[in-house]
XYZ file of C-alpha atoms in Angstrom:
360
model
C 25.455 -14.786 20.643
C 25.093 -11.016 20.379
C 23.025 -8.793 17.773
C 19.964 -6.612 17.816
C 17.693 -9.792 17.613
C 18.805 -10.786 21.186
C 21.276 -13.256 19.664
C 22.990 -14.460 16.405
C 26.271 -15.653 15.125
C 27.965 -16.809 12.111
C 28.965 -20.207 12.582
C 32.485 -21.233 11.595
C 34.819 -18.621 12.786
C 38.586 -19.290 12.647
C 38.744 -20.162 9.000
C 42.559 -20.136 8.898
C 42.895 -22.428 11.996
C 40.442 -24.696 10.627
C 42.406 -24.885 7.121
C 45.641 -25.243 8.874
C 44.150 -28.252 10.890
C 42.918 -29.772 7.770
C 46.721 -29.895 6.180
C 48.093 -33.344 5.745
C 44.603 -35.118 5.879
C 43.468 -37.411 2.911
C 42.139 -35.545 0.021
C 38.561 -36.835 0.402
C 38.401 -35.985 4.115
C 39.737 -32.503 3.315
C 37.004 -32.093 0.566
C 34.137 -33.362 2.932
C 35.632 -31.150 5.736
C 35.785 -28.184 3.527
C 32.271 -28.737 2.273
C 31.106 -28.825 5.861
C 33.053 -25.716 6.638
C 31.492 -23.682 3.765
C 28.188 -24.988 4.896
C 28.569 -23.706 8.384
C 30.242 -20.309 7.069
C 26.906 -19.532 5.307
C 24.570 -20.214 8.358
C 23.343 -17.604 10.983
C 21.338 -18.429 13.994
C 19.204 -15.762 15.586
C 17.318 -15.778 18.939
C 14.119 -13.879 18.762
C 11.582 -12.878 21.480
C 8.378 -14.680 21.745
C 6.495 -11.754 20.413
C 8.453 -11.572 17.241
C 8.460 -15.592 16.850
C 4.484 -15.241 17.106
C 4.534 -12.858 14.244
C 6.688 -14.678 12.181
C 4.997 -17.872 12.670
C 1.627 -16.634 10.637
C -0.723 -18.951 8.997
C 0.976 -20.676 6.055
C 4.216 -19.191 7.029
C 3.188 -16.065 5.024
C 6.088 -13.746 6.274
C 8.677 -16.362 6.230
C 7.629 -17.474 2.700
C 7.857 -14.000 1.572
C 11.383 -13.773 3.182
C 12.622 -16.923 1.441
C 11.141 -15.729 -1.805
C 12.809 -12.188 -1.710
C 15.955 -13.030 0.090
C 16.847 -16.207 -1.867
C 18.141 -18.185 1.288
C 16.626 -20.769 3.403
C 14.766 -19.452 6.584
C 13.582 -21.697 9.303
C 11.895 -20.829 12.746
C 11.993 -23.354 15.378
C 10.662 -22.014 18.668
C 12.590 -18.867 19.228
C 15.615 -19.846 16.983
C 15.580 -18.360 13.425
C 18.211 -19.874 11.298
C 19.358 -18.400 7.939
C 21.316 -20.464 5.337
C 22.489 -19.738 1.998
C 24.903 -17.354 0.012
C 26.831 -15.237 2.297
C 25.776 -11.870 0.722
C 21.898 -13.051 0.765
C 22.059 -14.249 4.388
C 23.491 -10.881 5.489
C 20.646 -9.252 3.571
C 18.034 -11.140 4.940
C 19.508 -10.594 8.392
C 19.250 -6.795 7.801
C 15.572 -7.188 6.641
C 14.764 -9.288 9.714
C 16.383 -6.848 12.074
C 14.127 -4.129 10.671
C 11.019 -6.363 11.084
C 12.036 -7.071 14.666
C 12.012 -3.423 15.369
C 8.723 -2.881 13.917
C 7.300 -5.775 15.947
C 8.734 -4.385 19.055
C 7.227 -1.014 18.172
C 3.684 -2.432 18.123
C 3.197 -2.577 14.431
C 1.509 -5.705 12.827
C 3.486 -7.133 10.059
C 2.724 -9.162 7.102
C 4.033 -10.694 3.826
C 3.646 -7.331 2.245
C 5.799 -5.694 4.895
C 8.848 -7.651 3.738
C 8.561 -5.817 0.303
C 8.058 -2.495 2.122
C 11.187 -3.079 4.188
C 13.124 -3.758 1.187
C 11.940 -0.933 -0.864
C 12.804 1.466 1.957
C 16.247 0.101 2.380
C 16.745 0.331 -1.397
C 15.745 3.959 -1.094
C 18.018 4.579 1.774
C 15.050 5.352 3.974
C 14.272 4.066 7.658
C 11.134 1.661 7.554
C 10.108 3.137 10.882
C 9.622 6.416 9.218
C 6.874 4.711 7.110
C 5.320 2.531 9.452
C 5.331 4.982 12.421
C 3.434 7.952 10.268
C 0.054 7.175 11.768
C -2.573 9.023 9.614
C -5.324 8.065 11.600
C -6.386 5.903 14.891
C -9.561 4.341 15.662
C -10.492 1.778 18.306
C -6.921 0.797 18.668
C -6.440 0.436 15.059
C -3.558 2.534 13.257
C -3.779 3.508 9.819
C -0.306 4.057 8.252
C 1.588 4.038 4.786
C 2.862 0.532 4.196
C 5.194 1.055 1.296
C 7.616 4.089 0.389
C 5.227 5.194 -2.452
C 2.286 5.217 0.092
C 4.376 7.439 2.401
C 5.131 9.710 -0.501
C 1.357 9.935 -1.462
C 0.614 10.782 2.091
C 3.290 13.539 2.142
C 2.141 14.877 -1.078
C -1.658 15.046 0.042
C -0.439 16.866 3.332
C 1.608 19.379 1.531
C -0.405 19.893 -1.652
C -3.557 21.309 -2.748
C -4.638 18.786 -5.607
C -3.094 15.158 -5.572
C -3.831 12.319 -8.002
C -3.168 8.684 -7.008
C -3.454 6.532 -9.987
C -2.562 2.846 -9.747
C -4.005 -0.638 -9.389
C -6.597 -1.902 -6.830
C -5.297 -2.640 -3.244
C -2.791 0.157 -3.189
C -4.430 2.148 -0.475
C -5.087 5.089 -2.636
C -8.668 5.921 -1.598
C -8.204 4.378 2.008
C -5.231 6.585 2.895
C -6.792 9.838 1.239
C -10.031 8.971 3.458
C -7.920 8.426 6.526
C -6.463 11.909 5.812
C -9.537 13.711 5.223
C -11.089 12.536 8.773
C -7.738 13.290 10.341
C -8.172 16.864 8.813
C -11.710 17.024 10.068
C -10.681 16.058 13.394
C -8.009 18.591 13.690
C -10.331 21.258 12.400
C -8.181 21.985 9.309
C -11.377 21.707 7.147
C -15.123 22.178 7.974
C -16.453 19.139 5.978
C -15.764 16.182 3.869
C -17.159 15.603 0.516
C -16.629 12.273 -1.119
C -17.718 11.337 -4.559
C -17.867 8.936 -7.458
C -19.033 8.752 -10.955
C -22.120 6.533 -11.073
C -20.842 4.282 -13.915
C -21.713 0.440 -13.945
C -18.720 -1.919 -13.972
C -19.526 -3.601 -17.229
C -23.240 -4.748 -16.095
C -26.736 -3.465 -16.645
C -28.134 -3.195 -13.212
C -31.554 -1.972 -14.768
C -34.021 -0.076 -12.706
C -33.269 0.484 -8.979
C -36.147 1.313 -6.611
C -36.317 4.202 -4.242
C -35.360 7.976 -4.260
C -32.172 9.382 -5.947
C -29.961 8.680 -2.859
C -31.083 5.048 -2.720
C -30.382 4.456 -6.423
C -26.958 5.807 -6.326
C -26.237 4.154 -2.762
C -24.668 0.832 -4.549
C -22.145 2.916 -6.354
C -21.163 4.806 -3.296
C -21.368 1.977 -0.842
C -17.586 1.373 -0.815
C -16.920 4.942 0.428
C -19.346 4.523 3.331
C -17.574 1.100 4.275
C -14.383 2.876 4.654
C -16.041 5.569 6.827
C -17.368 3.021 9.192
C -13.891 1.881 9.578
C -12.719 5.048 10.872
C -15.427 6.470 12.729
C -18.089 5.122 15.218
C -21.361 4.835 13.440
C -23.322 7.446 15.684
C -20.587 9.908 14.994
C -20.518 9.249 11.546
C -24.248 9.529 11.145
C -24.451 12.824 13.244
C -21.738 14.232 10.899
C -23.792 13.173 7.744
C -27.224 14.577 9.174
C -25.368 17.807 9.648
C -23.730 17.969 6.130
C -20.235 17.753 7.684
C -19.676 14.536 5.683
C -21.229 14.276 2.481
C -21.186 11.336 0.066
C -22.745 12.017 -3.287
C -22.398 11.124 -7.099
C -20.172 13.296 -9.132
C -23.274 14.631 -10.957
C -24.134 16.652 -7.709
C -21.019 18.607 -7.774
C -21.878 20.756 -10.717
C -22.384 24.537 -9.972
C -20.847 24.392 -6.637
C -17.973 25.995 -5.005
C -16.370 23.977 -2.011
C -14.554 26.170 0.390
C -12.796 24.827 3.641
C -13.466 21.275 2.411
C -11.479 18.080 1.939
C -12.786 16.551 -1.334
C -12.117 13.046 -2.834
C -12.996 11.834 -6.095
C -12.883 8.060 -6.282
C -12.849 5.851 -9.312
C -11.967 8.805 -11.426
C -10.957 6.664 -14.450
C -14.704 6.578 -15.222
C -14.995 10.310 -15.551
C -15.075 11.819 -19.073
C -12.589 15.017 -19.654
C -15.664 17.196 -19.277
C -16.548 15.843 -15.912
C -13.144 15.844 -14.644
C -12.648 19.618 -15.452
C -16.110 20.229 -13.839
C -15.019 18.523 -10.803
C -11.424 20.163 -10.506
C -12.828 23.743 -10.966
C -15.157 23.175 -7.809
C -11.978 23.920 -5.667
C -12.580 26.738 -3.327
C -10.492 28.619 -0.826
C -8.965 26.438 2.057
C -9.949 23.319 0.321
C -7.905 20.055 -0.630
C -8.582 17.765 -3.425
C -7.537 14.156 -3.865
C -8.422 12.106 -7.164
C -7.829 8.462 -7.108
C -8.294 5.869 -9.887
C -7.159 2.939 -11.804
C -6.697 3.502 -15.769
C -6.488 -0.347 -15.940
C -10.141 -0.567 -14.970
C -12.172 1.942 -16.992
C -15.799 1.222 -17.426
C -16.332 3.648 -19.891
C -17.256 2.754 -23.634
C -14.151 2.239 -25.636
C -14.950 5.366 -27.780
C -15.124 7.637 -24.599
C -12.008 9.114 -23.525
C -11.237 8.934 -19.645
C -10.708 11.967 -17.850
C -7.987 10.587 -15.706
C -5.834 9.730 -18.495
C -6.685 13.030 -20.193
C -5.835 15.115 -17.250
C -2.404 14.344 -16.773
C -1.587 15.345 -20.364
C -3.138 18.870 -19.508
C -2.113 19.475 -15.965
C 1.100 17.397 -15.340
C 3.342 20.491 -15.248
C 1.268 22.768 -12.985
C 2.805 23.742 -9.622
C 0.664 22.671 -6.770
C -0.756 19.589 -8.450
C 1.065 16.222 -7.880
C 0.667 12.929 -9.593
C 1.656 9.838 -7.515
C 1.761 6.588 -9.593
C 1.404 3.096 -7.512
C 2.474 -0.311 -8.754
C 1.892 -3.915 -8.019
C 4.601 -3.476 -5.436
C 2.297 -1.228 -3.602
C -0.436 -3.628 -3.402
C -1.128 -4.280 0.437
C -3.977 -7.019 -0.098
C -3.372 -10.862 -0.476
C -0.145 -11.777 -2.530
C -1.896 -13.092 -5.111
C -3.423 -9.549 -5.765
C 0.005 -8.492 -6.491
C 0.545 -11.030 -8.928
C -2.700 -10.748 -10.647
C -2.282 -7.110 -11.120
C 1.295 -7.818 -12.517
C -0.202 -10.374 -14.933
C -2.841 -8.166 -16.219
C -0.458 -5.444 -16.907
C 1.991 -7.609 -18.669
C -0.915 -9.159 -20.806
C -2.040 -5.536 -21.693
C 1.448 -4.386 -22.721
C 1.868 -7.635 -24.824
C -1.284 -7.422 -26.605
C -1.523 -3.668 -26.942
C -5.009 -3.655 -25.141
C -4.458 -1.085 -22.519
C -6.412 2.231 -22.825
C -4.801 4.983 -24.560
C -7.295 7.651 -23.786
């Protein structure tokens, strides 16, 4: 057995010799032998390392299940032997995807069910999957933050090269998390002097009523997801020191009015809940040496129905301006549980069928 996986062969070599040997045998025997031969011709047995086998044998066979579903062939793992059975072309394609997964594992990357989709998308786009997964945006305590899909890689490259980048798409596509990782990396590399993270303080369809405390305590629930992401990327002591010095600022959007933000990396999250006037106000805070990232999901607008969303409105106005890039994410970019992908797609289909999607 030979191959990049440490072994692998297509069973049933020597088709012409076997057919010749079948000549002159009873018809029923020939048909049965032909069926066995055909079955053998569509089977590959691959030998994988212990490390790769452990990654593939995740809880509930998530990765193998994703491979079976996407590749349309039977895939079984027993010990270090991975068996592929099915249509010839599908088995070959599955082998190609598995080769790429093996190289990712051997390169130290954690893989999951969503990695299968990422590898397929990269191959479809004629890209090397390793160019995506090996683009480390930020490291913290042994954890590497990297793009997980072709679109996420495009988004990361757009932020690095551009001045204003919009990331628009459903929950779980890494829009905010990747932007914040890039912001922290820019601060560490001294490309900017401070980070400013902001959100509009809009309730998600609920009336929270009176909140006790000072102004920051009142808006803290709206900004908590940003703090959670920061604590994922920085030690608590270092983050608290940055915030005390004003190097990192997390504030509601209303606090941005009247400011000019130079040498800063500025992220506006949940931008679908801005009004057109707020979006204009925010974008015009841009100063020299600064970079802006705007993220949002136009399917989760919490504004009243008669109030236009600044995120929908802005593309109609700024879509053709050089230096401003819009990156659209889809359900294929969701890197959470596979059910999240299906939920996102189901809601999208329902909105399209019923005409309930927001137009403004």
